[in-house]
XYZ file of C-alpha atoms in Angstrom:
662
model
C 8.579 -30.825 -10.720
C 5.472 -28.737 -11.022
C 2.715 -30.074 -13.202
C 1.785 -27.921 -16.200
C -1.842 -27.152 -16.730
C -3.663 -25.949 -19.798
C -7.061 -24.515 -19.133
C -9.780 -22.534 -20.743
C -11.565 -20.141 -18.454
C -14.427 -17.800 -19.233
C -14.669 -14.772 -16.994
C -17.339 -12.106 -17.026
C -15.875 -8.658 -17.673
C -17.285 -5.201 -17.831
C -17.683 -5.231 -21.591
C -17.892 -8.840 -22.668
C -16.492 -12.322 -22.123
C -12.808 -13.049 -21.804
C -11.365 -16.331 -23.056
C -8.121 -17.389 -21.436
C -5.834 -20.242 -22.390
C -2.473 -21.326 -21.103
C -2.662 -19.970 -17.559
C 1.001 -20.630 -16.952
C 2.402 -18.716 -19.923
C 2.271 -15.175 -21.219
C -1.242 -13.821 -21.349
C -2.688 -14.250 -24.829
C -6.103 -13.061 -23.744
C -8.193 -11.097 -26.210
C -11.527 -9.444 -25.622
C -14.352 -10.995 -27.554
C -14.903 -9.724 -31.080
C -18.010 -7.927 -29.935
C -16.229 -6.178 -27.066
C -13.327 -5.196 -29.296
C -15.657 -3.844 -31.959
C -17.590 -1.857 -29.372
C -14.386 -0.416 -27.902
C -13.092 0.584 -31.319
C -16.432 2.107 -32.284
C -16.455 4.190 -29.109
C -12.866 5.253 -29.746
C -13.762 6.581 -33.181
C -16.711 8.538 -31.817
C -14.855 10.070 -28.889
C -13.100 13.388 -29.205
C -9.965 14.512 -27.412
C -10.796 17.726 -25.554
C -7.299 18.172 -24.078
C -3.747 16.791 -24.361
C -4.329 14.966 -21.090
C -7.218 12.910 -22.492
C -6.669 9.527 -24.096
C -8.979 7.253 -26.024
C -9.067 3.491 -26.312
C -7.608 3.147 -29.773
C -4.961 0.886 -31.316
C -1.792 2.488 -32.551
C -0.371 4.039 -29.374
C 0.679 2.403 -26.147
C -1.654 4.389 -23.874
C -4.614 3.798 -26.145
C -3.922 0.067 -26.273
C -3.653 -0.353 -22.502
C -6.880 1.631 -22.079
C -8.561 -0.659 -24.604
C -7.360 -3.663 -22.646
C -8.490 -2.155 -19.350
C -11.929 -1.276 -20.665
C -12.376 -4.761 -22.111
C -10.923 -6.760 -19.223
C -11.888 -4.579 -16.281
C -14.543 -2.132 -17.395
C -15.992 0.881 -15.618
C -17.402 0.557 -12.126
C -21.183 1.173 -12.124
C -22.466 4.134 -10.150
C -24.890 1.962 -8.177
C -24.921 -1.603 -6.870
C -27.405 -4.254 -7.976
C -30.521 -4.092 -5.791
C -30.090 -0.470 -4.781
C -33.038 0.508 -6.972
C -35.306 -0.811 -4.216
C -33.519 0.997 -1.388
C -34.886 4.179 0.147
C -33.060 6.928 2.065
C -34.850 5.774 5.225
C -33.581 2.195 4.752
C -30.042 3.443 4.179
C -30.204 5.697 7.236
C -31.440 2.835 9.426
C -28.832 0.494 7.976
C -26.046 2.890 8.841
C -27.206 3.059 12.452
C -27.412 -0.717 12.639
C -23.956 -1.094 11.062
C -22.494 0.790 14.040
C -24.866 -0.699 16.657
C -23.065 -2.670 19.383
C -26.295 -3.966 20.927
C -26.422 -6.684 18.266
C -23.582 -8.533 20.030
C -24.031 -10.715 23.109
C -22.157 -8.370 25.443
C -22.920 -5.059 23.730
C -19.301 -4.605 22.643
C -19.247 -5.272 18.933
C -20.865 -3.890 15.803
C -20.451 -4.663 12.106
C -17.950 -1.808 12.073
C -15.776 -3.588 14.643
C -14.609 -6.163 12.097
C -15.343 -4.091 8.995
C -14.392 -0.528 9.994
C -15.395 2.192 7.568
C -14.940 5.119 9.951
C -11.632 6.993 10.098
C -11.106 6.283 6.386
C -11.307 2.524 6.840
C -11.960 0.299 3.831
C -14.181 -2.139 5.707
C -11.328 -4.452 6.743
C -9.945 -4.740 10.294
C -6.326 -5.505 9.272
C -6.275 -8.579 11.525
C -5.230 -12.066 10.447
C -8.655 -13.450 11.331
C -11.677 -11.782 12.859
C -11.980 -11.447 16.624
C -15.448 -11.903 18.110
C -17.266 -10.095 20.892
C -15.916 -12.423 23.569
C -12.347 -12.392 22.302
C -12.467 -15.590 20.265
C -10.852 -15.536 16.822
C -12.368 -17.093 13.730
C -10.509 -19.176 11.180
C -10.862 -16.811 8.223
C -9.833 -13.298 7.365
C -12.555 -10.632 7.444
C -13.098 -9.417 3.858
C -13.801 -5.706 3.313
C -17.382 -4.464 3.011
C -16.541 -1.718 0.504
C -17.906 -2.747 -2.922
C -19.065 -6.100 -1.503
C -22.456 -5.887 -3.198
C -20.871 -6.131 -6.642
C -19.669 -9.677 -5.922
C -21.232 -12.914 -7.123
C -21.743 -14.036 -3.504
C -20.637 -13.232 0.046
C -18.131 -14.903 2.399
C -14.974 -16.616 1.187
C -16.917 -19.796 0.385
C -19.875 -17.985 -1.197
C -22.391 -19.475 1.240
C -24.473 -16.269 1.270
C -26.003 -15.305 -2.053
C -26.835 -11.713 -1.092
C -25.810 -8.937 1.257
C -29.029 -9.579 3.179
C -28.077 -13.221 3.748
C -24.582 -12.157 4.795
C -25.876 -9.607 7.311
C -27.752 -12.329 9.194
C -24.670 -14.483 9.715
C -22.280 -12.688 12.111
C -24.818 -11.675 14.807
C -25.843 -15.322 15.329
C -22.373 -16.809 14.940
C -21.190 -17.998 18.387
C -17.591 -16.981 17.669
C -18.440 -13.577 16.216
C -21.272 -11.649 17.916
C -22.703 -14.592 19.841
C -26.405 -13.700 19.921
C -28.425 -16.870 20.709
C -31.172 -16.267 18.146
C -32.869 -13.700 15.946
C -35.621 -13.050 18.472
C -33.102 -11.994 21.119
C -31.453 -9.590 18.678
C -34.761 -7.985 17.682
C -35.691 -7.746 21.360
C -32.483 -5.847 22.022
C -33.317 -3.360 19.273
C -36.864 -2.912 20.567
C -35.352 -1.855 23.864
C -33.597 1.075 22.185
C -36.138 3.873 21.900
C -35.427 5.381 18.473
C -35.422 2.103 16.513
C -39.211 1.668 16.565
C -39.655 4.887 14.581
C -36.610 4.172 12.419
C -37.904 0.771 11.305
C -41.377 2.182 10.695
C -39.920 4.918 8.457
C -37.785 2.409 6.571
C -40.552 -0.173 6.090
C -43.819 1.814 6.174
C -45.904 -0.909 4.530
C -45.096 -3.613 7.078
C -47.520 -4.387 9.889
C -44.582 -5.326 12.117
C -41.535 -3.551 10.624
C -39.013 -4.484 13.338
C -38.010 -7.966 12.201
C -34.752 -9.823 11.644
C -35.383 -9.842 7.892
C -35.780 -6.053 7.857
C -32.695 -5.713 10.027
C -30.733 -7.477 7.288
C -32.424 -5.528 4.489
C -31.508 -2.202 6.097
C -27.866 -3.129 6.605
C -27.677 -4.381 3.015
C -29.203 -1.102 1.778
C -26.487 0.840 3.598
C -23.716 -1.436 2.372
C -24.888 -0.885 -1.195
C -23.810 2.739 -0.772
C -20.239 1.718 0.075
C -18.745 2.178 -3.372
C -15.123 3.235 -3.677
C -13.441 4.950 -6.597
C -9.748 5.397 -7.221
C -7.474 6.987 -9.756
C -8.004 3.965 -12.019
C -11.588 5.129 -12.580
C -10.470 8.530 -13.822
C -8.036 6.786 -16.146
C -10.800 4.522 -17.451
C -12.756 7.657 -18.293
C -9.851 8.895 -20.403
C -7.834 11.063 -18.005
C -4.223 10.259 -18.920
C -2.835 12.213 -15.966
C -4.849 10.144 -13.482
C -2.065 7.523 -13.520
C 1.687 7.947 -13.588
C 3.826 6.228 -16.193
C 4.843 3.669 -13.565
C 1.216 2.918 -12.706
C 0.269 2.477 -16.355
C 3.228 0.169 -16.821
C 2.022 -1.693 -13.730
C -1.362 -2.164 -15.384
C 0.358 -3.646 -18.423
C 2.317 -6.018 -16.197
C -0.852 -6.988 -14.299
C -2.507 -7.876 -17.601
C 0.441 -9.524 -19.324
C 1.550 -11.633 -16.359
C -1.969 -13.049 -16.143
C -3.379 -11.610 -12.898
C -6.395 -10.375 -14.853
C -7.420 -13.953 -15.624
C -9.028 -14.157 -12.186
C -9.038 -10.509 -11.080
C -11.183 -9.140 -13.886
C -14.264 -6.948 -14.038
C -14.769 -3.534 -12.421
C -13.969 -4.868 -8.944
C -10.981 -6.852 -10.233
C -12.327 -10.012 -8.644
C -15.293 -11.216 -6.656
C -17.044 -12.797 -9.635
C -15.568 -16.325 -9.770
C -14.469 -19.172 -7.541
C -10.966 -20.574 -8.008
C -8.895 -23.308 -6.430
C -6.230 -21.986 -4.086
C -3.134 -23.672 -5.473
C -3.543 -24.603 -9.130
C 0.085 -25.552 -9.812
C 1.347 -26.063 -6.255
C -0.394 -26.790 -2.984
C -1.130 -23.854 -0.718
C 0.436 -24.217 2.734
C -2.913 -24.311 4.558
C -4.492 -27.667 3.774
C -7.001 -27.637 6.630
C -9.576 -25.193 5.236
C -11.480 -27.036 2.500
C -13.146 -23.856 1.279
C -16.298 -24.126 -0.799
C -16.399 -27.898 -0.289
C -18.013 -27.214 3.108
C -20.926 -25.619 1.265
C -21.349 -27.898 -1.761
C -19.765 -31.208 -0.654
C -18.422 -31.504 -4.181
C -14.958 -33.002 -4.493
C -13.960 -30.441 -7.127
C -14.716 -27.634 -4.667
C -12.000 -28.626 -2.224
C -9.677 -25.660 -1.565
C -11.845 -23.464 -3.792
C -12.558 -19.921 -2.636
C -14.139 -16.823 -4.045
C -11.583 -14.666 -5.846
C -11.194 -11.564 -3.637
C -11.784 -8.117 -5.055
C -8.657 -5.982 -5.394
C -10.183 -2.564 -4.890
C -8.619 -1.062 -1.756
C -6.269 -4.042 -1.567
C -3.454 -1.780 -0.357
C -5.634 -0.860 2.633
C -6.900 -4.309 3.557
C -3.872 -6.357 4.678
C -3.392 -9.168 5.653
C -4.251 -11.354 2.686
C -5.825 -14.628 1.569
C -8.719 -16.442 3.203
C -6.659 -17.303 6.271
C -4.858 -13.974 6.614
C -1.538 -15.819 6.564
C 0.165 -13.295 4.269
C 0.547 -9.811 5.698
C 2.532 -8.395 2.828
C 1.063 -7.503 -0.562
C 4.352 -8.142 -2.360
C 4.346 -11.684 -0.971
C 0.690 -12.127 -1.912
C 1.469 -11.139 -5.508
C 4.527 -13.391 -5.538
C 2.616 -16.385 -4.169
C -0.253 -15.901 -6.595
C 2.179 -15.921 -9.498
C 3.697 -19.164 -8.239
C 0.554 -20.998 -7.088
C -1.948 -19.857 -9.696
C 0.103 -18.959 -12.787
C 3.146 -21.230 -12.549
C 5.395 -18.158 -12.603
C 8.306 -17.033 -10.485
C 7.872 -13.291 -10.676
C 10.892 -11.024 -10.788
C 11.265 -8.131 -8.374
C 10.596 -5.549 -11.060
C 7.378 -7.349 -12.042
C 6.182 -7.435 -8.436
C 7.067 -3.774 -7.960
C 5.281 -2.865 -11.166
C 2.108 -4.694 -10.130
C 2.211 -3.011 -6.705
C 2.281 0.372 -8.427
C -0.884 -0.543 -10.315
C -2.632 -1.881 -7.213
C -2.212 1.489 -5.500
C -4.520 3.002 -8.138
C -7.367 0.835 -6.841
C -7.446 2.544 -3.427
C -10.421 4.789 -2.746
C -9.512 8.401 -3.400
C -11.415 9.753 -0.395
C -9.706 7.290 1.929
C -6.266 8.162 0.618
C -6.468 11.941 0.462
C -5.166 14.258 3.165
C -4.717 18.046 3.368
C -1.939 19.171 1.001
C 1.541 20.134 2.103
C 2.431 23.798 2.134
C 5.665 24.117 0.214
C 7.210 26.672 -2.095
C 7.683 25.010 -5.440
C 10.392 26.021 -7.868
C 9.120 27.346 -11.191
C 11.728 25.164 -12.860
C 10.234 22.045 -14.401
C 11.202 18.883 -12.543
C 11.989 16.593 -15.481
C 14.312 13.618 -14.818
C 16.779 12.814 -17.608
C 16.330 9.544 -19.482
C 18.722 6.640 -18.987
C 18.805 6.010 -22.724
C 20.325 9.464 -23.154
C 23.468 8.536 -21.232
C 26.287 8.667 -23.787
C 27.894 5.458 -25.006
C 31.302 6.529 -23.756
C 33.646 5.631 -20.923
C 32.029 8.378 -18.860
C 28.606 6.989 -19.739
C 29.683 3.527 -18.608
C 30.681 4.986 -15.241
C 27.281 6.704 -14.896
C 25.423 3.484 -15.691
C 27.582 1.583 -13.206
C 26.756 4.159 -10.557
C 23.042 3.772 -11.280
C 23.360 0.011 -10.859
C 25.165 0.378 -7.528
C 22.557 2.763 -6.149
C 19.515 0.847 -7.344
C 20.807 -2.685 -6.650
C 22.979 -1.913 -3.646
C 22.423 -5.173 -1.781
C 23.566 -7.331 -4.694
C 26.413 -5.041 -5.789
C 27.799 -3.690 -2.520
C 26.084 -5.758 0.150
C 25.805 -9.348 1.310
C 24.686 -10.320 -2.183
C 28.041 -9.363 -3.728
C 30.102 -12.410 -4.707
C 33.380 -10.706 -3.820
C 33.535 -10.331 -0.030
C 35.754 -7.268 -0.457
C 32.824 -5.538 -2.167
C 30.438 -5.963 0.756
C 29.997 -2.522 2.304
C 26.311 -2.376 3.248
C 25.109 -4.388 6.219
C 21.387 -4.820 5.626
C 18.986 -5.728 2.823
C 18.202 -2.179 1.721
C 19.095 -0.513 -1.548
C 19.861 3.197 -1.700
C 16.607 3.540 -3.617
C 14.674 2.134 -0.665
C 14.706 5.730 0.603
C 15.571 7.750 -2.500
C 12.335 7.349 -4.384
C 11.988 6.586 -8.085
C 15.727 6.044 -8.488
C 16.461 9.425 -6.932
C 14.250 11.444 -9.282
C 11.110 12.099 -7.232
C 10.533 15.652 -6.068
C 10.576 15.782 -2.250
C 11.274 12.027 -2.274
C 14.890 12.451 -1.104
C 15.950 12.961 -4.730
C 19.486 13.068 -6.062
C 18.510 15.520 -8.786
C 20.079 18.853 -7.849
C 22.060 17.362 -4.965
C 25.451 17.836 -6.624
C 24.974 21.598 -6.617
C 24.335 21.486 -2.860
C 27.756 20.005 -2.013
C 30.127 20.543 -0.389
C 28.001 21.695 2.557
C 28.356 22.074 6.317
C 27.006 19.143 8.334
C 26.334 19.678 12.015
C 26.548 15.960 12.753
C 30.240 16.027 11.880
C 30.703 19.773 12.483
C 32.545 20.168 9.200
C 32.047 20.849 5.526
C 31.576 17.642 3.580
C 31.677 16.637 -0.039
C 29.197 14.307 -1.708
C 31.526 11.346 -1.159
C 31.451 11.770 2.621
C 27.691 12.161 2.520
C 27.330 8.874 0.616
C 29.591 7.124 3.117
C 27.443 8.463 5.926
C 24.504 6.623 4.370
C 26.504 3.420 4.045
C 27.453 3.545 7.720
C 23.991 4.457 9.004
C 21.090 3.909 6.581
C 22.752 0.787 5.177
C 24.239 -0.221 8.550
C 27.602 -0.927 6.950
C 30.991 0.635 6.392
C 32.529 3.414 4.303
C 34.001 3.029 0.828
C 37.307 4.548 -0.237
C 36.478 7.991 -1.635
C 38.783 7.401 -4.606
C 37.339 3.961 -5.447
C 35.713 3.357 -8.818
C 32.444 2.557 -7.048
C 32.361 5.896 -5.230
C 33.272 7.748 -8.414
C 30.497 5.904 -10.257
C 27.819 6.773 -7.690
C 28.874 10.421 -7.709
C 28.875 10.353 -11.526
C 25.257 9.145 -11.598
C 24.154 11.807 -9.112
C 26.057 14.446 -11.081
C 24.313 13.287 -14.254
C 20.901 13.556 -12.593
C 21.821 17.039 -11.372
C 23.416 18.387 -14.544
C 20.441 20.461 -15.752
C 19.164 21.533 -12.351
C 19.540 25.111 -11.075
C 21.660 25.656 -7.972
C 18.660 26.710 -5.901
C 15.658 24.483 -6.525
C 12.631 23.433 -4.504
C 12.031 19.722 -4.184
C 15.259 18.511 -2.582
C 15.085 16.398 0.568
C 11.580 16.330 2.011
C 9.121 19.173 2.641
C 9.394 21.047 5.915
C 7.292 19.218 8.469
C 5.691 20.894 11.450
C 4.478 18.207 13.807
C 1.661 18.704 16.296
C 2.630 20.141 19.669
C 2.338 16.843 21.531
C 4.095 13.566 22.075
C 3.707 11.083 19.224
C 1.042 8.497 20.032
C 2.809 5.194 19.381
C -0.347 3.098 19.840
C -2.261 5.212 17.354
C 0.754 5.012 15.057
C 0.510 1.230 15.115
C -3.102 1.481 13.933
C -2.055 3.828 11.130
C 0.738 1.425 10.222
C -1.723 -1.472 9.976
C -3.978 0.499 7.672
C -1.494 2.197 5.368
C 1.928 0.544 5.726
C 1.491 -3.128 6.591
C 0.377 -4.033 3.059
C 3.919 -3.339 1.807
C 6.191 -3.792 4.809
C 4.429 -6.603 6.666
C 3.095 -6.974 10.188
C 6.618 -7.429 11.562
C 8.106 -4.593 9.522
C 10.544 -6.952 7.843
C 9.487 -6.241 4.258
C 9.616 -9.026 1.706
C 12.230 -10.873 -0.271
C 10.796 -12.480 -3.408
C 11.025 -16.153 -4.304
C 12.995 -15.192 -7.404
C 15.653 -13.679 -5.133
C 16.208 -17.154 -3.733
C 16.827 -15.879 -0.236
C 19.948 -14.022 -1.319
C 18.639 -10.867 -2.933
C 17.445 -7.453 -1.829
C 13.928 -6.960 -0.525
C 11.254 -5.985 -3.039
C 9.554 -4.295 -0.070
C 12.148 -2.838 2.334
C 12.322 -3.622 6.027
C 11.389 -0.770 8.361
C 12.853 -2.260 11.518
C 14.816 -5.307 12.519
C 18.188 -6.591 11.338
C 17.603 -5.728 7.683
C 16.711 -2.085 8.272
C 18.575 1.154 8.986
C 20.338 1.605 12.319
C 19.530 4.034 15.111
C 22.078 6.574 13.874
C 20.390 7.015 10.482
C 18.627 10.218 9.570
C 15.480 8.216 8.891
C 15.415 7.334 12.585
C 14.615 10.962 13.423
C 10.873 11.363 13.917
C 10.366 14.649 12.073
C 12.397 13.445 9.096
C 10.492 10.160 8.983
C 7.120 11.896 9.320
C 7.945 14.327 6.507
C 9.050 11.460 4.259
C 5.920 9.425 5.009
C 3.610 12.400 4.559
C 4.992 13.305 1.137
C 5.732 9.844 -0.297
C 3.710 7.064 1.309
C 1.905 4.822 0.608
C 3.813 3.796 -2.501
C 3.404 6.224 -5.388
C 1.920 9.094 -3.380
C 2.911 12.487 -4.855
C 4.207 15.058 -2.369
C 1.473 17.584 -3.199
C -1.392 15.076 -2.819
C -0.673 13.249 0.460
C -2.688 10.206 1.476
C -1.855 10.283 5.190
C -2.653 13.270 7.392
C 0.021 15.297 9.125
C -1.055 13.905 12.516
C -1.116 10.281 11.344
C 2.302 10.629 9.713
C 3.634 11.995 13.007
C 2.223 9.077 15.007
C 3.303 6.339 12.615
C 6.806 7.850 12.571
C 6.773 7.564 16.360
C 5.713 3.942 16.062
C 8.616 3.192 13.711
C 11.020 4.935 16.087
C 9.821 2.673 18.910
C 10.738 -0.520 17.078
C 14.008 -2.407 17.543
C 16.707 -1.869 14.942
C 20.505 -2.237 14.608
C 22.481 -0.107 17.061
C 25.419 1.976 15.866
C 28.366 2.442 18.186
C 30.046 5.776 18.822
C 26.930 7.928 18.437
C 28.012 10.012 21.427
C 30.642 11.525 19.126
C 27.973 12.937 16.801
C 27.426 16.688 16.855
C 30.643 17.910 18.485
C 28.749 21.136 19.043
C 25.760 19.814 20.947
C 23.766 23.005 20.420
C 23.593 22.111 16.722
C 22.044 18.719 17.398
C 18.682 18.155 15.693
C 15.765 18.506 18.110
C 14.484 15.056 17.117
C 17.814 13.257 17.406
C 16.764 10.221 19.483
C 20.069 9.567 21.256
C 21.968 11.636 23.864
C 23.899 13.628 24.936
C 22.115 16.943 24.469
C 22.918 20.574 25.086
C 19.575 21.067 26.855
C 17.818 19.525 29.835
C 14.955 17.901 27.933
C 14.764 14.105 28.403
C 15.783 11.652 25.718
C 12.181 10.429 25.439
C 11.029 13.912 24.420
C 13.809 14.231 21.857
C 12.631 10.918 20.401
C 8.849 11.362 20.494
C 8.205 15.054 21.077
C 6.687 17.473 21.631
C 9.474 19.299 19.820
C 8.214 22.863 19.968
C 9.507 23.455 23.537
C 12.930 22.106 22.504
C 12.992 24.316 19.401
C 12.071 27.336 21.490
C 14.828 26.586 24.010
C 17.384 26.063 21.231
C 16.816 29.562 19.929
C 17.998 30.899 23.282
C 21.240 28.904 23.282
């Protein structure tokens, strides 16, 4: 039986001091009277220049959550503490030193090796623990360098008070860069011609500017420029459209569940030290944390609270990198720190909010070219479903499609109702309950059926199409087309489609034109680590929450392995996968503002295609007319002479060109 704890914690926030009591229960936190008064005074003085602007005022839900956010989180400053003493020459030198490999024993490693900021990196290497110049791994996860200068201290145990102190550590650490002493490092730099002038420009008043202290000062000056800003910052400034309704609801959940008790302030963390495992022991009992620095008994298993900015880009998680999945990290924090067993919808909601903390520049790619229907894409509201027998059928259909595993999978109590064969829900692919434009929506789908399907070489109704998903995407078996369950699912899709025109843009996924080359699977793995691992885990197996008790659907779906779609599924086709990723991922990405480039989406789709997954029998019977087979169908036989490997990984342009001649 877990021990209850009542505590009073004071945390510095952007606008005042936050008092917290009852860490295990609902958050009853209130901003201080001064902070509240200031927020209300500002709200009165502000004007609303457009319908998309909100103000932090009581009386409406958006205004209240903005008040809470401004009081508990606050706005991120435009500069870091200490930057007032930095000069452009110091920053320029620091940037060179950040990427300089000569500061490692064998000239192989720079600061950027473990804290990559190039190629849209967030300053985290996405490894469990850091790997040094000579291949040795440390015992702690490498924290990101973005926004690091806003923290109360550096390193997980806070042993370095400043960025300058931190910069001196890794080069002389025998496991990391392995330099024997500071003199050897400075000697290395003196042997590189341009550094003499660079140090002199950066420290013109010093008699001997090329010193280890100045080395650290320059790197710190550069790191103080590494400030990230996400959509949350635009929301904090009053832009209502900066966040979706789901993301705003996620912010409410983040606050009300109690995450903000530790992850407060503009960086959402980094300003306090907390014991890892308040209500239950954390699995790793070997790392004593801050105790190694202070030798105080109360500092055993105490670590600096990590910042959450760019958290979706910096997997794996915790000081030991043991958790590779952000959903699991959220779940464990609820259990260990708040005495809560979070429900799937709470975890999902918090994940939606955490995506708003990612740096906009690092999650922005060239837009998709797609013709958009002038018709407004407005999903109907569930509360508008009539309270009739027909309405009951629609609601049942919604439940089946959104909770497929529990209703029609292994989670169903009645064995006769088990039709799906993995842990996915239909909404694992059909985004936002089938209402997201270009997110494989169900809105407008009813008008598109019956339609000819080349895979079966026949015209199919919506029922057959749904069964195709059960047999392939859900790795299961077909339902009777006249069953109540099939009728209910069709009824829900019909209800979503009822006000949609027959011809509408936004169905399926946008047309995707991949590069004229073979997908680079190794590069795709790197892209996966940066953008996808935070949700789906290092092993691609997603995450099943503690509340599910090992018998529920995954809050983060599996992308390969036994719980994922089989090799006959449409999502196993590279161009389809790439288009879906480009227009929908990471979580919450709108189709017209992609986060991943076309090339990266192509490569990560190739990586997913290379992973092991359930195998469907009888695929040789697909496409009776082989000339109608999709160019990216990864299994034979084919009507052309191109090898299976090319059909799976590309390039596809030669195949497309040959098909036109058939």
